[in-house]
Amino acid sequence: MSEVEVPEDHPRYESLLTRHRIEEGVAKGITSQQGLIAQGRGEAFDYLLGEETTPSADAAERAASAHLLLAEHPVLSVNGNVAALCPDELVELAEAVDADLEVNLFNRTAERMEAIADHLREHGAEDVKGLNADARIPGLSHERAKVDADGIHDADVVVVPLEDGDRAEALAAMGKTEIVIDLNPMSRSPQTATVPIVDNVLRAIPNITRHARDLADATDAELREIVESFDREAALEDAERRIRRGDWD
Ligand code: ATP
């Protein structure tokens, strides 16, 4: 038995574990009630994708790792769902690519910001950004625009899992290289991303870390080649085809 009262070989184990973590996140004040709805939407898309990392999602995760390794200042944006689902994996990725972790909430409250920062620290994060909120993303209303001047505002590459479409567009308009993880390829956030990753964050984050470790000794030229050969349109089309038609190739 594991952290849920279900054996690990249960066919719905991962899905049940995910629900359990999100419920716990709500109970601890980390995840918002809106986060429960986002979780439900995500589950439906994941079911249609076959609940596995597709070859095109894997290619996107490899391109994401190359972007992160080439970055001057990469930042991983953390919201209430991601913090509840995969805190250890976020901390590991931040270490592997030398990125900052920044709490960045759509429904921002001081309590939830603190709860998420504490939760990340409990899982090994040393420095958690987002609490200063001393800079703004242009083009967004006050609360939703808040970021740290030495965090997301200054970043050249940002990973935004489950980001709201408006904010994803505003970050792209600031010229940032945006890596979006979202199970819905038709959502505005992956549509605006430099690298759209249509995969569950639970699988995507550790797989980006695995690729980053594989590429640790690659030259900048090799990393640029991976970045340039990634085709974002093909990745989005591939995911949509798989969801709509169950097309597995
Ligand atoms: P947009 O404004 O970009 O269209 P949206 O309204 O579709 O956004 P929300 O309703 O906020 O977005 O839903 C959150 C998104 O997060 C959904 O697209 C859902 O598929 C995705 N999502 C939920 N859980 C996960 C997960 N574990 N991994 C990846 N994506 C997820």
Coordinates of C-alpha atoms and ligand atoms in Angstrom, one line a residue:
M1 CA 0.0 0.0 0.0
S2 CA 1.1 3.5 -0.7
E3 CA 0.0 7.0 0.4
V4 CA -3.5 6.1 -0.9
E5 CA -5.3 3.0 0.3
V6 CA -4.9 1.3 -3.0
P7 CA -2.3 -1.2 -4.1
E8 CA 0.2 0.1 -6.6
D9 CA -0.8 -2.5 -9.2
H10 CA -4.4 -1.2 -9.3
P11 CA -5.2 -0.2 -12.9
R12 CA -6.4 3.2 -11.8
Y13 CA -3.6 3.7 -9.2
E14 CA -2.1 6.8 -10.8
S15 CA -5.4 8.5 -11.3
L16 CA -6.5 7.8 -7.7
L17 CA -3.1 8.9 -6.3
T18 CA -3.5 12.2 -8.3
R19 CA -7.0 12.8 -6.9
H20 CA -5.8 12.1 -3.4
R21 CA -2.9 14.6 -3.8
I22 CA -5.2 17.3 -5.1
E23 CA -7.7 16.7 -2.3
E24 CA -4.9 16.9 0.3
G25 CA -3.7 20.1 -1.4
V26 CA -7.1 21.6 -0.9
A27 CA -7.3 20.5 2.7
K28 CA -3.8 22.0 3.4
G29 CA -4.7 25.3 1.7
I30 CA -2.3 24.8 -1.1
T31 CA -4.8 24.1 -4.0
S32 CA -7.8 26.3 -4.7
Q33 CA -11.3 25.0 -5.3
Q34 CA -10.9 26.0 -8.9
G35 CA -7.9 23.6 -8.9
L36 CA -10.3 20.7 -8.4
I37 CA -12.1 21.7 -11.6
A38 CA -8.9 22.1 -13.5
Q39 CA -7.9 18.6 -12.3
G40 CA -11.2 17.1 -13.6
R41 CA -10.6 18.7 -17.0
G42 CA -7.1 17.4 -17.1
E43 CA -8.2 13.9 -16.2
A44 CA -10.6 13.7 -19.1
F45 CA -7.9 14.8 -21.7
D46 CA -5.4 12.4 -20.1
Y47 CA -7.8 9.5 -20.4
L48 CA -8.2 10.3 -24.2
L49 CA -4.5 10.5 -24.6
G50 CA -4.0 7.0 -23.2
E51 CA -2.5 8.3 -19.9
E52 CA 1.0 8.0 -21.3
T53 CA 3.7 10.3 -22.6
T54 CA 3.3 10.2 -26.4
P55 CA 6.4 10.3 -28.6
S56 CA 5.6 13.9 -29.6
A57 CA 5.2 14.9 -25.9
D58 CA 8.6 13.2 -25.3
A59 CA 10.1 15.3 -28.1
A60 CA 8.6 18.4 -26.6
E61 CA 10.1 17.5 -23.2
R62 CA 13.5 17.0 -24.7
A63 CA 13.3 20.4 -26.5
A64 CA 12.2 21.9 -23.1
S65 CA 15.2 20.5 -21.4
A66 CA 17.5 21.9 -24.1
H67 CA 15.9 25.4 -23.7
L68 CA 16.3 25.2 -20.0
L69 CA 20.0 24.2 -20.2
L70 CA 20.7 27.0 -22.7
A71 CA 18.8 29.6 -20.6
E72 CA 20.5 32.5 -18.8
H73 CA 17.8 32.6 -16.1
P74 CA 15.2 29.8 -16.2
V75 CA 12.3 29.9 -13.8
L76 CA 9.7 27.2 -13.0
S77 CA 6.4 28.7 -12.2
V78 CA 4.5 26.8 -9.4
N79 CA 0.7 27.0 -8.8
G80 CA -1.5 25.2 -6.3
N81 CA -2.1 22.1 -8.5
V82 CA 1.5 21.5 -9.4
A83 CA 2.7 22.1 -5.9
A84 CA 0.2 19.4 -4.6
L85 CA 1.0 16.9 -7.4
C86 CA 4.7 16.9 -7.8
P87 CA 6.7 19.0 -5.3
D88 CA 9.7 16.6 -5.2
E89 CA 9.9 16.4 -9.0
L90 CA 9.8 20.3 -9.3
V91 CA 12.7 20.6 -6.8
E92 CA 14.7 18.0 -8.7
L93 CA 14.1 19.7 -12.1
A94 CA 15.1 23.1 -10.6
E95 CA 18.4 21.5 -9.4
A96 CA 19.1 19.7 -12.7
V97 CA 18.8 22.9 -14.8
D98 CA 19.7 25.5 -12.2
A99 CA 16.3 27.2 -12.3
D100 CA 14.5 29.3 -9.7
L101 CA 11.1 28.1 -8.4
E102 CA 8.5 30.9 -8.2
V103 CA 5.0 30.6 -6.7
N104 CA 2.6 32.2 -9.2
L105 CA -1.1 32.0 -8.5
F106 CA -4.2 32.9 -10.5
N107 CA -6.2 33.3 -7.4
R108 CA -3.5 34.9 -5.3
T109 CA -3.9 35.1 -1.5
A110 CA -1.1 35.7 1.0
E111 CA -2.1 32.5 2.9
R112 CA -1.9 30.3 -0.2
M113 CA 1.4 31.9 -1.4
E114 CA 2.9 31.1 2.1
A115 CA 1.4 27.6 2.3
I116 CA 2.9 26.7 -1.1
A117 CA 6.3 28.2 -0.4
D118 CA 6.4 26.2 2.9
H119 CA 5.3 23.1 1.2
L120 CA 8.1 23.4 -1.4
R121 CA 10.6 24.0 1.3
E122 CA 9.4 20.9 3.2
H123 CA 10.2 19.1 -0.1
G124 CA 13.7 20.4 -0.3
A125 CA 13.5 23.7 -2.1
E126 CA 16.0 26.2 -0.7
D127 CA 15.0 29.4 -2.3
V128 CA 11.3 30.0 -3.2
K129 CA 10.4 33.2 -5.1
G130 CA 7.1 34.9 -5.7
L131 CA 6.5 36.4 -2.2
N132 CA 8.1 39.8 -2.9
A133 CA 5.8 40.6 -5.9
D134 CA 7.8 43.7 -6.7
A135 CA 7.3 43.6 -10.4
R136 CA 4.3 43.4 -12.9
I137 CA 3.6 41.5 -16.1
P138 CA 2.4 44.3 -18.5
G139 CA -1.1 44.0 -19.8
L140 CA -2.7 42.2 -16.8
S141 CA -4.9 43.5 -14.0
H142 CA -3.2 44.2 -10.7
E143 CA -3.4 40.9 -8.7
R144 CA -2.8 38.6 -11.6
A145 CA 0.2 40.7 -12.8
K146 CA 2.3 40.3 -9.7
V147 CA 5.7 38.6 -10.0
D148 CA 9.2 38.9 -8.5
A149 CA 11.6 41.3 -10.2
D150 CA 14.5 38.9 -9.8
G151 CA 12.2 35.9 -10.7
I152 CA 9.7 35.5 -13.6
H153 CA 10.1 39.2 -14.6
D154 CA 13.8 38.7 -15.2
A155 CA 13.6 35.2 -16.7
D156 CA 14.4 34.4 -20.3
V157 CA 12.9 30.9 -20.1
V158 CA 9.8 30.1 -18.0
V159 CA 8.1 26.8 -17.4
V160 CA 4.4 27.4 -16.8
P161 CA 2.4 24.3 -16.0
L162 CA -1.4 24.7 -16.2
E163 CA -1.2 28.4 -16.8
D164 CA -4.2 30.6 -17.5
G165 CA -4.4 31.6 -21.2
D166 CA -4.3 35.4 -20.6
R167 CA -1.2 35.2 -18.5
A168 CA 0.5 32.8 -20.9
E169 CA -0.2 35.4 -23.7
A170 CA 1.1 38.3 -21.6
L171 CA 4.3 36.4 -20.8
A172 CA 4.9 35.5 -24.4
A173 CA 4.3 39.2 -25.3
M174 CA 7.2 40.0 -22.9
G175 CA 9.4 38.0 -25.2
K176 CA 10.0 35.1 -22.9
T177 CA 10.6 31.6 -24.2
E178 CA 7.5 29.8 -22.7
I179 CA 7.3 26.1 -22.0
V180 CA 3.7 25.2 -21.2
I181 CA 2.5 21.9 -19.8
D182 CA -1.2 21.4 -20.4
L183 CA -3.2 18.3 -21.3
N184 CA -5.6 20.3 -23.5
P185 CA -3.8 21.1 -26.8
M186 CA -6.6 23.5 -27.8
S187 CA -6.3 25.6 -24.7
R188 CA -4.8 29.1 -25.3
S189 CA -1.8 28.5 -23.1
P190 CA -0.2 25.7 -25.2
Q191 CA -1.3 27.5 -28.3
T192 CA 0.9 30.5 -27.4
A193 CA 3.8 28.5 -26.1
T194 CA 7.2 28.2 -27.7
V195 CA 7.2 24.6 -26.5
P196 CA 3.7 23.2 -25.8
I197 CA 3.9 20.0 -23.8
V198 CA 0.7 18.0 -24.0
D199 CA 1.2 15.6 -21.1
N200 CA 0.4 15.2 -17.4
V201 CA 2.7 17.3 -15.2
L202 CA 3.3 14.2 -13.1
R203 CA 5.0 12.5 -16.1
A204 CA 6.3 15.7 -17.9
I205 CA 8.3 17.2 -15.1
P206 CA 10.4 14.1 -14.3
N207 CA 10.8 13.4 -18.0
I208 CA 12.2 16.9 -18.6
T209 CA 14.7 16.2 -15.7
R210 CA 15.7 12.9 -17.3
H211 CA 16.4 14.6 -20.6
A212 CA 18.3 17.4 -18.9
R213 CA 20.5 14.8 -17.2
D214 CA 21.1 13.0 -20.5
L215 CA 22.0 16.3 -22.2
A216 CA 24.2 17.6 -19.3
D217 CA 27.4 17.2 -21.4
A218 CA 25.9 18.3 -24.7
T219 CA 27.5 21.4 -26.4
D220 CA 25.5 24.6 -26.9
A221 CA 25.4 23.8 -30.6
E222 CA 23.9 20.4 -30.0
L223 CA 21.3 21.9 -27.6
R224 CA 20.4 24.6 -30.2
E225 CA 20.0 21.9 -32.8
I226 CA 17.4 20.1 -30.6
V227 CA 15.6 23.4 -30.0
E228 CA 15.5 24.3 -33.7
S229 CA 14.4 20.9 -34.9
F230 CA 11.3 20.9 -32.5
D231 CA 8.1 21.6 -34.5
R232 CA 5.5 23.1 -32.2
E233 CA 2.7 23.0 -34.7
A234 CA 3.2 19.3 -35.4
A235 CA 3.2 18.6 -31.6
L236 CA -0.1 20.4 -31.1
E237 CA -1.7 18.7 -34.2
D238 CA -0.4 15.3 -33.1
A239 CA -2.0 15.6 -29.6
E240 CA -5.3 16.9 -31.0
R241 CA -5.5 14.1 -33.6
R242 CA -4.9 11.5 -30.8
I243 CA -7.6 13.0 -28.6
R244 CA -10.2 13.5 -31.4
R245 CA -9.6 10.3 -33.4
G246 CA -7.7 8.0 -31.1
D247 CA -4.9 8.1 -33.7
W248 CA -1.9 6.6 -32.1
D249 CA 0.7 7.3 -34.8
Ligands
ATP1 P1 -7.3 28.7 -21.2 O1 -7.7 30.1 -20.7 O2 -5.8 28.6 -21.6 O3 -8.1 28.2 -22.3 P2 -8.5 26.8 -19.5 O4 -9.7 27.6 -19.2 O5 -8.6 25.7 -20.5 O6 -7.4 27.8 -20.0 P3 -8.5 25.8 -16.8 O7 -10.0 25.6 -16.8 O8 -7.9 26.8 -15.9 O9 -7.9 26.2 -18.2 O10 -7.9 24.4 -16.7 C1 -6.6 24.1 -16.4 C2 -6.0 23.3 -17.6 O11 -5.0 22.5 -16.9 C3 -6.8 22.4 -18.4 O12 -6.5 22.7 -19.8 C4 -6.4 21.0 -18.0 O13 -6.4 20.1 -19.1 C5 -5.0 21.2 -17.5 N1 -4.6 20.3 -16.5 C6 -5.2 19.9 -15.4 N2 -4.5 19.0 -14.7 C7 -3.4 18.8 -15.4 C8 -2.2 17.9 -15.2 N3 -2.1 17.1 -14.1 N4 -1.3 18.0 -16.1 C9 -1.3 18.8 -17.2 N5 -2.4 19.6 -17.4 C10 -3.4 19.6 -16.6

